[in-house]
C-alpha angles and dihedrals in degrees: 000000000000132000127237137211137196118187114195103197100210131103131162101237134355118262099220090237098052120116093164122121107267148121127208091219119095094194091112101041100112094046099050097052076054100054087038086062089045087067101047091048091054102035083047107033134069116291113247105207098197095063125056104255117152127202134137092196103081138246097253123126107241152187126259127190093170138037118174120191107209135159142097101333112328094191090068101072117076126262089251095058086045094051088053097067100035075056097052096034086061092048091061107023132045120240115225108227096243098043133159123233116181117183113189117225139173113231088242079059094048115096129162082236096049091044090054089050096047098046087050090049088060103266114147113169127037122194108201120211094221101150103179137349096221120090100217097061094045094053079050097055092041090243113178087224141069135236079246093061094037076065106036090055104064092052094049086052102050087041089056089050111260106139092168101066131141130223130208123214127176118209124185108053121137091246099057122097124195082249096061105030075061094059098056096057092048094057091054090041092054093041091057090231107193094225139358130190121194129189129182110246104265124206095224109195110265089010114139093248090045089064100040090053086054090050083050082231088130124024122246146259119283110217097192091048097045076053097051091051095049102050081048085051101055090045089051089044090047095041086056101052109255122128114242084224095159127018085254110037143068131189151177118247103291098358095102109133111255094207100050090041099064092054081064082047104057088233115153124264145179127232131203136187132017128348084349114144136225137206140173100169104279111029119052121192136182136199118234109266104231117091095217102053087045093057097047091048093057096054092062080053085261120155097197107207140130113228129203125201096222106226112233084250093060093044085057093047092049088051086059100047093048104039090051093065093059124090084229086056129196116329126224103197097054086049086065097042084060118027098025129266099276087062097054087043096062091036082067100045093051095059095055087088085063096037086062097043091059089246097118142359133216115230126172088346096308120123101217129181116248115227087256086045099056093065083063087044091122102044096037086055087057096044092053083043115118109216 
């Protein structure tokens, strides 16, 4: 079964740290959830040779066990737009009978009354771009909520029934202390929140916050002390009972999220929208980032994206760079399943170099990143990578 996303390219306003594909006007709104059902319609339905449509998926009903709406901010389009491309998204793909559905919203978007709208039209799992409880950093990020409304929202979505919901926290920011890094964990571990996913604050190039730190108008990241949270983090998470499944993210026993998982599993997905990304194992394609080409392509029956055919090599390499972010690691036996028995073996060997440094273990013939190791994730992937 495949995977699909959806990105929605709208937000209210732009968090100064934000690289992602987006725009704050909603003047193109109703064109582009056209255009988005346009694509469905042709990477799903039947090819019509005698108009130009373009697409390197395939035309095959299929399965899904998983749809993520992502953007963006999701929670900022309308129920009935929502209910468009759940719509169109029926009409071409079968929908397993357990899946998962995960809409993202911002706590400003989250009402009694929306919540009540978006469970009934079939949405089952919400990840809430929380970011931080605490007024000050979220001034300093440019968030569109309050610590009022971090705090609101969880209690308006356990009160409408989800009881399978993510939270976002941002660690790393020049304004955080330990103290108060700590706070904020403690109110999502008191709270039992189902899954959390934490990333340290990144200075992303011609960002808003890039160019602030080089006008000296904000102060910068700390490394060492993104790294010292991090490594807190992981014990808290640890000492209250969620399983550090993902770098980034924690959960409760059986409250992983499916969607994100098979990314880490190399599964296949669909991507719709702008800038939104595909994969089905050995080919990878991306839809142009800019709203209004997108939509213009789409109305000629267009679907404007790049492709790449994945080497066996990179396939391998990409294998290596998933399946160490997990808490199962990178498995050598099915390295040799797939890529034949002299690869897994110096796999192995070169891993040796970080076993010995205490950066990973090797357990039942997975290589797995120790706590200590998982700060080098990045950089220990490279280093196992064939070229």
């Amino acid at each position: 079964m495949a995977g699909i996303y959806i990105h929605i390219p709208f937000c209210k306003q732009a968090c100064n740290y934000c690289n992602f594909h987006f725009s704050t006007s909603l003047k193109l709104k109703d064109e582009m959830i056209a255009a988005l059902v346009k694509e469905i319609e042709i990477t799903a339905g039947p090819i019509d040779e005698t108009i130009n449509i373009v697409s390197s998926i395939g035309p095959e009903k299929e399965k899904i066990e998983t749809l993520y709406f992502g953007g963006g901010t999701p929670s900022i389009i309308n129920l009935e737009d929502l209910e468009l491309l759940l719509n169109a998204l029926q009409d071409k793909f079968i929908f397993s009978d357990d899946i998962e559905i995960t809409l993202e919203a911002n706590p400003d978007d989250i009402t009694v009354a929306k919540l009540d709208l978006w469970k009934r039209a079939g949405i089952n799992r919400l990840s809430v771009g929380i970011q931080s409880f605490i007024e000050e950093e979220l001034v300093w990020m440019n968030r569109a909520h309050t610590a009022t409304e971090s705090l609101q929202c969880i209690e308006d979505i356990r009160s409408a029934g989800f009881t399978n919901f993510s939270v976002d926290l941002i660690y790393g920011s020049p304004l955080l202390s330990n103290e108060d890094w700590k706070r904020n964990v403690e109110k999502i571990i008191e709270k039992g929140i189902p899954h959390i996913s934490c990333y340290a604050l990144t200075v992303e190039p011609k960002t808003a916050l890039d160019k602030m730190i080089i006008l000296h108008k904000k102060a910068p990241v700390n490394a060492e002390k993104q790294a010292e949270q991090f490594m807190l983090l992981m014990q808290w998470m640890e000492d209250a009972g969620y399983d550090h499944y993902e770098i980034s993210n924690f959960a409760k026993p059986d409250m992983r999220s499916k969607h994100n998982s098979s990314y880490w599993q190399g599964k296949k997905y669909y991507g719709f929208g702008p800038s939104a990304h595909a994969f089905d194992g050995k080919t990878r394609q991306w839809n142009i980032s800019n709203n209004a080409l997108y939509i213009q392509a789409l109305k000629k029956n267009i679907i404007p994206f790049e492709k790449e055919i994945l080497t066996v090599t990179q396939q391998l390499n990409e294998y290596i760079m998933t399946s160490l972010r997990t808490m199962e690691g990178l498995d050598l036996v099915t390295v040799e399943e797939r890529f034949g028995k002299k690869t897994s073996q110096h796999l192995q060997s070169a891993s040796e170099k970080w076993k010995v440094g205490g950066k990973i273990f090797i357990h039942h013939k997975k290589i797995i990143l120790t706590r200590e190791g998982k700060l080098f994730a990045d950089g220990i992937a490279a280093d196992l990578f064939f070229l």
